[in-house]
């Protein structure tokens, strides 16, 4: 018994540390696969011994979030769901009842409250009992209705998620010298819990309702599926769902599973919610689980293989990331031979060594991961020198995880990423010049600084002898390079790869200085912070870049090769000097982003919130009692309709 209790204490400690990192710090120190396995092991020991330790995660859910957001106690506890990976167990649990089967989305759970048809409050799940108030952030979610037809008190729950497409876009556009976001869930959690909702808005957070808690005076005929339909009628996006019984359940689970690879949103299983509301409520709850629903998690298909190598991939930011290479195996219908090990902390926890026997799987049936190292030889050496430039590496702490870094600012790997960024679509837009081709050109010495791009023709014969290149491809490359000789000021600034400076920030700075490049590169930190939307950190990074004589020299060389055109979005001037805020539904545009683009083309600027600097608030409902309309009235900011802004731009229709 003593050994079992000791094992339980060790499991509780590990699981609580993982939960603390996951819920409060938006980081992961173990995979979901490992967490579930340890959790099941702990639960089995508790059942065998009859002992449940006071801090066991089987009776406590989540942790207090470490932030300065205000807290609120939930009206009713938000318990987690009991789970199974066996369809037969799920069917036995359902019995002769009907239930709603839906996606179990992998994001951050949010509780919304509406009063008199208006969004009044949004609170995170937190520890299940106390959450954080994030109302201002919820207002900038992409699909939450600010006003609904129902005028009573409405409380509902749902999942805030970031789609894979947006997650990949955000990672690709990162300019800071930091590690990329590990997964959409972590990015979403950080986005929802921001203190500045402008950042939340930029992350494209979506909300999908999965449970109705209260709607006074509405008769749902004791049906969960009718609750979902009613929420849809109020303008909410509801998790995709289907009504099932015991016989149809297995086939419907298979249909959901077959679509995982095509989904643009992250999910980690399914949820089965009893259709009979009253019956479900009569079942009550356990200390941790409600009895009216059960989660189904995919039974991860695993395979055993052997580690062949660990590749160390140096990046533009200086991070050197380990990637495990193993004997190819079949998982979820595809051949898998590689998996990211993420960082030094994960690598050390796995105790890897060449030849070790590994158990691998696909997280959420998509992302290859190492579930377990069965050998644990712990013989793998961490590189002491950068695999690209040979500089001495350093191990540093980033957000609580140990990472391997190359500190050499002139590391060739950093040049590869910088050049790939330089020629990318939003920068110099050199079509057909991939990162792999850039790497080959750098290795051959064709590219040492940005201006060298415009002299690739000097190496024409050598390039045409390279794999994948012939006369036609060389001609296309030279034509693309020639087109890049004319570039707008914002795209030129963005192309330089200044840490933290995305295309939107480059546009703000260039617009402020009227595309005067000399003023832009001479601007000091204090001066730059006067540009609306540019904070002190970004200003310091921007000014510091141009203080570096090497950077200035490279820019001078580049300016000998290119000419700066008036940015297309700055070309017209009918709205020059004006700042707009857009709210409410639109009639002529399907998305606000489209109207924003038209305003910017006419010389205007679009902000996320109303301030004393706002020229006009655009809202087709001028009498709205929304927070933006109220703020506009307080500050004396005129409210205009979509028709009026179109007339000001002289367009009439987009």
XYZ file of C-alpha atoms in Angstrom:
654
model
C 0.000 0.000 0.000
C 2.837 2.415 0.851
C 4.297 1.975 -2.635
C 0.919 2.688 -4.211
C 0.419 5.843 -2.176
C 3.926 6.971 -3.101
C 3.142 6.359 -6.770
C -0.149 8.273 -6.439
C 1.620 11.262 -4.883
C 4.145 11.302 -7.729
C 1.355 11.120 -10.325
C -0.649 13.880 -8.623
C 2.427 16.110 -8.574
C 3.210 15.556 -12.274
C -0.395 15.970 -13.395
C -0.922 19.132 -11.364
C 2.281 20.649 -12.730
C 1.073 19.892 -16.264
C -2.370 21.342 -15.534
C -0.847 24.466 -13.986
C 1.209 25.023 -17.126
C -1.741 24.270 -19.421
C -4.460 26.324 -17.725
C -2.557 29.201 -16.117
C 0.554 29.652 -18.253
C -0.701 28.621 -21.725
C 2.196 26.185 -22.148
C 2.510 22.414 -22.356
C 5.082 20.295 -20.555
C 3.607 16.969 -21.642
C 1.423 15.747 -24.480
C -2.320 15.115 -24.110
C -1.547 11.460 -24.736
C 0.865 11.304 -21.797
C -1.497 13.301 -19.540
C -4.425 10.993 -20.268
C -2.286 7.896 -19.669
C -1.023 9.204 -16.313
C -4.526 10.349 -15.342
C -5.950 6.900 -16.078
C -3.108 5.323 -14.103
C -3.876 7.568 -11.111
C -7.597 6.888 -11.333
C -6.957 3.135 -11.381
C -4.765 3.391 -8.267
C -7.459 5.434 -6.504
C -10.055 2.784 -7.311
C -7.784 -0.030 -6.141
C -6.762 1.653 -2.879
C -9.962 3.542 -2.114
C -7.787 6.602 -1.412
C -8.093 9.976 -3.154
C -5.463 12.539 -2.195
C -6.687 16.053 -1.376
C -4.983 17.686 -4.380
C -5.745 14.925 -6.875
C -6.735 16.197 -10.332
C -9.527 13.611 -10.350
C -11.433 15.812 -7.896
C -10.056 19.269 -8.695
C -10.255 20.923 -12.097
C -7.935 23.629 -13.402
C -6.069 26.420 -11.662
C -6.393 30.104 -10.958
C -5.134 32.066 -13.928
C -2.111 34.220 -13.233
C -3.177 37.562 -14.699
C -4.674 40.838 -13.633
C -8.035 40.213 -15.295
C -10.960 40.588 -12.838
C -12.395 37.334 -11.485
C -15.971 36.089 -11.148
C -17.521 33.049 -9.485
C -19.676 31.034 -11.895
C -23.374 30.719 -11.081
C -22.986 26.953 -11.406
C -19.722 24.966 -11.438
C -18.253 24.185 -14.862
C -17.308 20.564 -14.346
C -15.251 18.592 -16.827
C -16.726 15.574 -18.602
C -16.105 11.935 -17.935
C -14.475 10.394 -20.983
C -13.962 7.182 -22.895
C -12.038 6.111 -25.981
C -14.310 3.116 -26.580
C -17.414 3.510 -28.752
C -18.998 0.477 -27.070
C -18.636 2.116 -23.643
C -20.201 5.284 -25.055
C -23.124 3.260 -26.441
C -23.631 1.453 -23.114
C -23.671 4.795 -21.313
C -26.344 6.073 -23.719
C -28.555 3.018 -23.287
C -32.072 3.519 -24.652
C -31.813 7.319 -24.596
C -31.230 9.713 -27.503
C -28.415 12.234 -27.424
C -26.782 15.067 -29.356
C -23.345 14.133 -30.707
C -21.062 17.092 -31.467
C -17.430 18.102 -31.887
C -15.388 18.586 -28.718
C -13.478 21.685 -29.756
C -9.993 22.344 -28.451
C -9.808 25.957 -27.338
C -10.860 27.995 -24.317
C -14.318 27.578 -22.766
C -16.266 30.829 -22.367
C -19.556 31.643 -20.587
C -21.634 34.407 -22.196
C -24.467 36.316 -20.512
C -26.968 38.479 -22.410
C -29.349 40.953 -20.781
C -32.109 42.761 -22.671
C -30.692 41.403 -25.909
C -27.204 42.850 -25.322
C -23.961 41.017 -24.589
C -23.412 41.876 -20.929
C -20.568 39.616 -19.822
C -18.070 36.997 -20.936
C -16.167 34.865 -18.424
C -13.525 32.175 -18.980
C -13.889 28.723 -17.458
C -10.935 29.334 -15.138
C -10.761 26.586 -12.516
C -14.384 25.587 -13.069
C -15.608 27.672 -10.156
C -13.964 31.062 -10.693
C -13.167 32.478 -14.122
C -11.780 35.691 -15.597
C -13.983 38.426 -17.033
C -13.060 38.953 -20.697
C -16.119 40.826 -21.962
C -14.168 43.432 -23.936
C -12.202 40.696 -25.664
C -15.305 38.657 -26.480
C -16.795 41.678 -28.245
C -14.054 41.412 -30.891
C -14.507 37.682 -31.543
C -15.261 37.211 -35.233
C -18.734 35.722 -34.870
C -20.305 36.650 -31.516
C -23.566 38.635 -31.884
C -23.472 41.807 -29.812
C -27.264 42.032 -29.888
C -29.861 39.260 -30.164
C -33.635 39.205 -30.585
C -34.292 37.477 -27.244
C -34.641 40.075 -24.453
C -34.542 37.885 -21.340
C -31.509 36.686 -19.406
C -29.536 34.245 -21.551
C -26.510 32.301 -20.300
C -24.703 29.933 -22.629
C -21.359 28.190 -22.855
C -19.128 27.615 -25.816
C -15.574 27.216 -27.006
C -13.369 30.025 -28.262
C -11.033 28.650 -30.947
C -8.498 29.847 -33.499
C -8.685 28.087 -36.839
C -5.685 26.212 -38.225
C -5.517 28.564 -41.226
C -5.283 31.619 -38.960
C -2.871 29.820 -36.609
C -0.535 29.051 -39.517
C -0.817 32.612 -40.866
C 0.019 34.121 -37.476
C 3.021 31.826 -37.037
C 4.281 32.597 -40.541
C 4.051 36.350 -39.923
C 5.837 36.329 -36.560
C 8.683 38.801 -36.571
C 9.811 38.675 -32.963
C 12.825 36.615 -31.982
C 10.609 34.158 -30.165
C 9.474 30.591 -30.626
C 6.436 30.058 -32.794
C 3.152 29.217 -31.120
C 2.943 25.513 -30.400
C -0.741 24.925 -31.170
C -4.007 26.826 -31.751
C -5.256 26.123 -28.213
C -2.346 27.908 -26.539
C -2.561 30.816 -28.967
C -6.318 31.116 -28.400
C -5.975 31.060 -24.620
C -3.436 33.851 -24.758
C -5.542 35.839 -27.223
C -8.726 35.631 -25.140
C -6.945 36.620 -21.929
C -5.232 39.709 -23.332
C -5.471 43.000 -21.482
C -5.594 44.796 -24.864
C -8.457 43.560 -27.036
C -6.822 44.976 -30.152
C -4.485 41.982 -29.938
C -7.475 39.674 -29.434
C -9.107 41.077 -32.574
C -5.976 40.469 -34.646
C -5.974 36.767 -33.726
C -9.339 35.947 -35.384
C -11.013 34.149 -32.480
C -14.271 32.300 -33.201
C -16.911 31.170 -30.689
C -18.995 27.997 -31.020
C -21.834 27.454 -28.542
C -22.151 23.966 -27.051
C -24.495 24.370 -24.067
C -27.446 26.541 -23.055
C -27.476 27.188 -19.296
C -30.440 29.527 -18.919
C -33.016 31.224 -21.142
C -35.953 32.441 -19.067
C -39.418 31.947 -20.520
C -38.403 29.814 -23.535
C -39.984 26.377 -23.988
C -37.534 23.922 -25.526
C -39.928 20.966 -25.264
C -37.370 19.190 -23.035
C -35.000 18.870 -26.024
C -31.267 19.638 -26.117
C -31.276 19.673 -29.920
C -34.045 22.300 -29.860
C -31.863 24.407 -27.584
C -29.112 24.224 -30.226
C -31.585 25.195 -32.961
C -32.844 28.130 -30.884
C -29.301 29.400 -30.287
C -28.721 29.252 -34.032
C -31.862 31.333 -34.572
C -30.407 33.980 -32.243
C -27.315 34.341 -34.438
C -24.862 32.044 -32.656
C -22.600 29.572 -34.411
C -23.279 26.242 -32.703
C -20.986 23.219 -32.706
C -21.866 20.883 -35.545
C -24.103 18.162 -34.126
C -26.397 15.259 -34.941
C -29.124 13.447 -32.973
C -28.233 9.789 -32.333
C -29.417 6.694 -30.530
C -27.523 3.568 -29.535
C -27.855 1.977 -32.982
C -26.792 5.005 -35.038
C -24.037 6.159 -32.677
C -21.087 4.059 -33.987
C -21.667 5.064 -37.611
C -21.970 8.749 -36.724
C -18.748 8.605 -34.688
C -17.016 7.176 -37.759
C -18.397 9.990 -39.938
C -16.974 12.613 -37.585
C -13.630 10.802 -37.424
C -13.348 10.660 -41.218
C -13.517 14.457 -41.428
C -10.860 15.405 -38.872
C -8.120 15.863 -41.443
C -10.236 18.335 -43.425
C -11.365 20.483 -40.483
C -10.006 24.022 -40.210
C -10.690 24.077 -36.472
C -8.936 22.095 -33.712
C -10.884 19.359 -31.937
C -9.847 16.646 -29.527
C -12.875 14.380 -29.639
C -16.661 14.395 -29.458
C -19.312 15.139 -26.825
C -22.496 13.131 -26.269
C -25.216 15.212 -24.533
C -28.507 13.596 -23.517
C -31.439 14.837 -25.583
C -33.889 14.577 -22.661
C -33.029 17.690 -20.606
C -35.085 16.762 -17.548
C -33.759 13.222 -17.418
C -30.196 14.476 -17.748
C -30.694 16.968 -14.923
C -32.195 14.250 -12.692
C -28.949 12.276 -12.888
C -27.074 14.999 -11.010
C -23.295 15.172 -10.882
C -20.315 13.484 -9.292
C -17.644 15.541 -7.518
C -16.085 16.224 -10.902
C -18.402 15.147 -13.729
C -21.970 15.999 -14.765
C -23.895 12.819 -15.556
C -25.893 14.182 -18.515
C -22.962 14.131 -20.945
C -19.834 12.159 -21.777
C -16.750 12.978 -23.833
C -15.385 10.637 -26.463
C -11.678 10.959 -27.204
C -10.159 9.337 -30.234
C -8.440 6.074 -29.437
C -5.021 7.121 -30.673
C -3.616 4.731 -33.225
C -0.061 4.065 -32.069
C 2.861 2.355 -33.707
C 6.247 1.228 -32.485
C 9.373 2.270 -34.324
C 13.041 3.077 -33.710
C 14.751 6.444 -33.556
C 17.169 6.866 -36.454
C 18.298 10.435 -35.900
C 17.458 13.804 -34.386
C 17.820 16.672 -36.815
C 18.564 20.094 -35.406
C 16.935 22.794 -37.505
C 18.272 26.319 -37.028
C 15.759 29.108 -37.598
C 15.703 32.811 -38.421
C 14.989 33.616 -34.770
C 18.045 31.711 -33.535
C 16.095 28.758 -32.140
C 17.548 25.353 -32.996
C 14.630 22.932 -32.939
C 14.974 19.141 -32.557
C 13.042 16.907 -34.964
C 12.949 13.150 -34.410
C 13.498 10.964 -37.482
C 12.372 7.361 -37.101
C 11.673 4.261 -39.151
C 8.539 4.977 -41.261
C 5.243 3.708 -39.826
C 1.596 3.867 -40.912
C -0.662 6.065 -38.759
C -4.224 7.121 -39.545
C -3.780 6.123 -43.186
C -0.504 7.968 -43.875
C 3.202 7.175 -43.645
C 4.930 9.002 -40.802
C 8.674 9.218 -40.231
C 9.235 12.520 -38.417
C 7.896 14.310 -35.346
C 8.832 17.562 -33.666
C 10.360 17.192 -30.208
C 9.572 20.906 -29.614
C 12.378 21.924 -27.247
C 15.130 20.779 -24.893
C 12.720 20.311 -21.972
C 10.620 17.807 -23.926
C 13.716 16.113 -25.307
C 15.139 15.644 -21.814
C 11.828 14.309 -20.509
C 11.785 11.680 -23.276
C 15.406 10.631 -22.511
C 16.095 9.961 -26.175
C 18.943 8.016 -27.723
C 19.612 6.790 -31.258
C 18.121 3.317 -31.695
C 15.590 3.738 -28.891
C 12.221 2.060 -29.391
C 9.502 4.714 -29.629
C 5.730 4.660 -29.480
C 4.358 7.316 -31.816
C 0.877 8.591 -32.618
C -0.950 11.500 -34.245
C -2.288 14.055 -31.769
C -5.976 14.657 -32.550
C -5.346 12.293 -35.495
C -3.331 15.021 -37.260
C 0.046 15.970 -35.760
C 2.762 13.275 -35.368
C 4.030 13.042 -31.786
C 6.185 10.766 -29.656
C 3.940 9.166 -27.044
C 6.641 7.289 -25.167
C 10.273 6.272 -25.332
C 10.278 2.622 -24.313
C 14.074 2.338 -24.134
C 15.044 5.648 -22.490
C 18.775 5.298 -23.104
C 19.163 9.048 -22.566
C 22.300 9.001 -24.725
C 21.482 11.778 -27.184
C 23.950 14.661 -27.109
C 22.652 18.198 -27.373
C 24.715 20.058 -30.002
C 27.323 22.369 -28.521
C 27.736 24.159 -31.837
C 25.196 25.473 -34.342
C 24.753 22.943 -37.193
C 24.769 25.788 -39.719
C 27.450 28.327 -38.707
C 29.469 26.432 -36.119
C 28.999 29.018 -33.369
C 28.757 27.833 -29.777
C 25.142 27.193 -28.807
C 23.449 28.259 -25.586
C 20.506 26.795 -23.681
C 18.060 29.450 -22.541
C 14.710 29.591 -20.741
C 11.749 30.763 -22.843
C 8.358 30.802 -21.101
C 9.448 28.089 -18.694
C 10.881 25.738 -21.340
C 14.563 25.123 -22.074
C 15.423 25.902 -25.716
C 18.626 25.689 -27.754
C 19.783 28.929 -29.352
C 22.425 30.086 -31.816
C 23.533 33.542 -30.595
C 25.468 34.385 -33.776
C 23.641 37.282 -35.519
C 25.339 36.384 -38.811
C 24.311 32.716 -38.764
C 23.578 31.608 -42.305
C 20.319 29.972 -41.194
C 19.076 33.362 -40.085
C 19.926 34.710 -43.511
C 17.851 31.966 -45.140
C 14.795 32.947 -43.166
C 15.463 36.652 -43.630
C 15.805 36.230 -47.389
C 12.712 34.027 -47.538
C 10.879 36.786 -45.687
C 12.419 39.444 -47.964
C 11.061 37.808 -51.144
C 7.682 36.775 -49.661
C 4.345 37.892 -51.070
C 3.715 40.772 -48.659
C 7.307 41.989 -48.973
C 9.172 42.130 -52.327
C 6.796 39.516 -53.785
C 9.300 37.572 -55.924
C 7.159 34.777 -57.304
C 8.690 31.328 -57.603
C 11.590 31.921 -55.220
C 10.992 29.355 -52.476
C 12.838 29.085 -49.185
C 14.648 25.960 -50.366
C 15.876 27.808 -53.472
C 16.947 30.764 -51.343
C 18.930 28.368 -49.165
C 20.726 26.932 -52.214
C 21.583 30.420 -53.486
C 22.976 31.397 -50.068
C 25.050 28.226 -49.856
C 26.575 29.009 -53.273
C 27.322 32.570 -52.227
C 24.886 34.232 -54.643
C 22.999 35.988 -51.829
C 24.811 37.761 -49.009
C 22.574 40.787 -48.562
C 19.158 41.870 -49.959
C 20.601 43.898 -52.854
C 22.217 40.733 -54.223
C 18.757 39.559 -55.268
C 18.911 41.959 -58.197
C 22.212 40.529 -59.415
C 21.192 36.881 -59.683
C 21.515 37.293 -63.436
C 25.279 37.477 -62.914
C 25.120 33.806 -61.957
C 22.764 32.772 -64.759
C 24.840 29.887 -66.122
C 25.519 28.394 -62.690
C 21.860 28.666 -61.688
C 20.696 26.974 -64.886
C 22.897 23.983 -63.995
C 21.124 23.543 -60.640
C 18.412 20.934 -60.117
C 14.999 22.327 -60.970
C 16.356 25.180 -63.052
C 16.452 25.546 -66.802
C 16.236 28.379 -69.274
C 12.499 28.919 -68.810
C 12.604 28.888 -65.028
C 15.567 31.269 -65.079
C 13.638 33.653 -67.327
C 10.648 33.564 -64.981
C 12.905 34.256 -62.014
C 14.520 37.246 -63.711
C 11.116 38.642 -64.696
C 9.894 38.311 -61.097
C 13.041 40.028 -59.812
C 12.582 42.811 -62.356
C 9.005 43.421 -61.171
C 10.300 43.676 -57.608
C 12.464 46.677 -58.515
C 9.400 48.867 -57.936
C 8.006 48.560 -54.424
C 5.788 50.536 -52.059
C 7.341 52.091 -48.957
C 5.446 49.899 -46.443
C 6.382 46.695 -48.271
C 10.020 47.783 -48.408
C 10.068 48.435 -44.647
C 8.290 45.144 -43.962
C 10.720 43.243 -46.211
C 13.675 44.175 -43.986
C 12.508 41.759 -41.289
C 12.679 44.228 -38.408
C 11.685 42.293 -35.252
C 8.054 42.985 -34.384
C 7.265 44.981 -37.532
C 4.502 43.384 -39.553
C 2.984 44.835 -42.705
C 0.223 46.598 -40.761
C 2.762 48.351 -38.503
C 4.887 49.273 -41.520
C 1.824 50.901 -43.099
C 1.122 52.899 -39.936
C 4.674 54.242 -39.767
C 4.939 54.994 -43.485
C 1.563 56.728 -43.489
C 2.564 58.860 -40.489
C 5.722 60.021 -42.266
C 4.002 60.305 -45.670
C 6.347 57.679 -47.147
C 9.379 59.902 -46.553
C 11.999 57.193 -46.156
C 14.663 59.463 -44.690
C 12.316 60.602 -41.935
C 11.253 57.014 -41.328
C 14.741 55.595 -40.854
C 15.846 58.609 -38.781
C 12.895 58.492 -36.364
C 13.751 58.032 -32.698
C 11.934 55.871 -30.178
C 10.051 58.716 -28.503
C 8.987 60.105 -31.859
C 7.746 56.711 -33.041
C 5.575 56.182 -29.971
C 3.587 59.213 -31.091
C 2.386 57.127 -34.045
C -0.992 55.704 -33.042
C -0.718 51.931 -32.702
C 3.075 51.896 -32.137
C 4.109 51.075 -28.567
C 7.468 51.570 -26.841
C 8.711 48.003 -27.435
C 8.061 48.172 -31.165
C 9.469 51.713 -31.348
C 12.688 50.579 -29.662
C 13.033 47.651 -32.056
C 12.394 49.849 -35.107
C 14.758 52.663 -34.117
C 17.410 50.193 -32.956
C 17.392 48.426 -36.315
C 18.268 51.598 -38.190
C 20.906 52.625 -35.664
C 22.901 49.555 -36.689
C 25.423 50.728 -39.329
C 25.378 47.305 -41.047
C 21.608 47.498 -41.495
C 21.863 51.049 -42.830
C 24.562 50.061 -45.295
C 22.496 47.123 -46.567
C 19.488 49.399 -46.971
C 21.595 51.910 -48.929
C 22.721 49.131 -51.253
C 19.111 48.021 -51.666
C 17.939 51.543 -52.488
C 20.448 51.594 -55.342
C 18.428 48.756 -56.900
C 14.782 49.676 -56.245
C 12.463 52.632 -56.666
C 9.697 53.420 -54.190
C 6.205 53.900 -55.550
C 3.239 55.464 -53.823
C 1.671 52.603 -51.922
C -1.546 51.624 -53.621
C -3.397 51.809 -50.372
C -2.136 55.355 -49.925
C -2.813 56.393 -53.509
C -6.229 57.991 -53.119
C -6.719 60.762 -50.612
C -10.453 61.363 -50.206
C -10.242 60.113 -46.600
C -6.706 61.273 -45.896
C -6.104 62.068 -42.225
C -9.381 60.498 -41.074
C -9.717 57.653 -38.576
C -12.745 55.353 -38.636
C -14.186 52.666 -36.391
C -16.550 50.056 -37.878
C -19.269 48.341 -35.845
C -22.571 46.575 -36.399
C -23.718 44.566 -39.425
C -22.896 45.612 -42.988
C -25.099 45.602 -46.067
C -22.727 46.260 -48.980
C -19.734 44.288 -47.698
C -19.678 40.649 -46.592
C -16.822 41.296 -44.161
C -15.589 44.329 -42.240
C -12.109 43.645 -43.567
C -13.352 44.514 -47.072
C -14.658 47.896 -45.949
C -11.434 48.479 -44.043
C -9.412 47.845 -47.207
C -11.521 50.335 -49.186
C -11.049 52.986 -46.491
C -7.291 52.462 -46.457
C -7.159 52.690 -50.242
C -8.839 56.076 -49.946
C -6.169 57.247 -47.510
C -8.084 56.666 -44.272
C -7.266 54.573 -41.239
C -9.429 52.042 -39.374
C -9.058 51.617 -35.605
C -10.592 49.015 -33.304
C -12.064 51.300 -30.655
C -13.595 54.763 -30.424
C -11.344 57.486 -29.003
C -10.920 61.248 -29.162
C -8.872 60.678 -32.341
C -11.771 58.947 -34.120
C -13.185 60.980 -37.002
C -16.291 58.862 -37.652
C -17.954 55.762 -36.248
C -19.517 53.675 -39.021
C -22.733 51.945 -37.912
C -25.841 51.374 -40.026
C -27.867 51.497 -36.791
C -27.164 55.044 -35.628
C -29.549 54.727 -32.666
C -27.827 51.610 -31.334
C -27.074 51.488 -27.623
C -23.850 49.564 -28.201
C -20.768 50.525 -26.226
C -19.129 52.046 -29.321
C -22.172 54.220 -30.063
C -22.328 55.346 -26.442
C -18.634 56.216 -26.470
C -19.040 58.119 -29.743
C -21.889 60.188 -28.286
C -19.836 60.931 -25.174
C -16.894 62.157 -27.268
C -18.967 63.933 -29.910
C -17.812 61.576 -32.663
C -20.298 61.574 -35.602
C -21.943 58.249 -36.437
C -22.354 57.650 -40.174
C -23.888 54.845 -42.178
C -22.312 52.544 -44.740
C -23.971 54.546 -47.522
C -22.397 57.748 -46.219
C -18.858 56.353 -46.091
C -19.271 54.984 -49.619
C -20.366 58.434 -50.778
C -17.336 60.013 -49.079
C -15.089 57.598 -50.962
C -16.974 58.395 -54.150
C -17.505 54.720 -54.904
C -21.135 53.864 -54.267
C -20.544 50.102 -54.276
C -17.527 47.943 -53.465
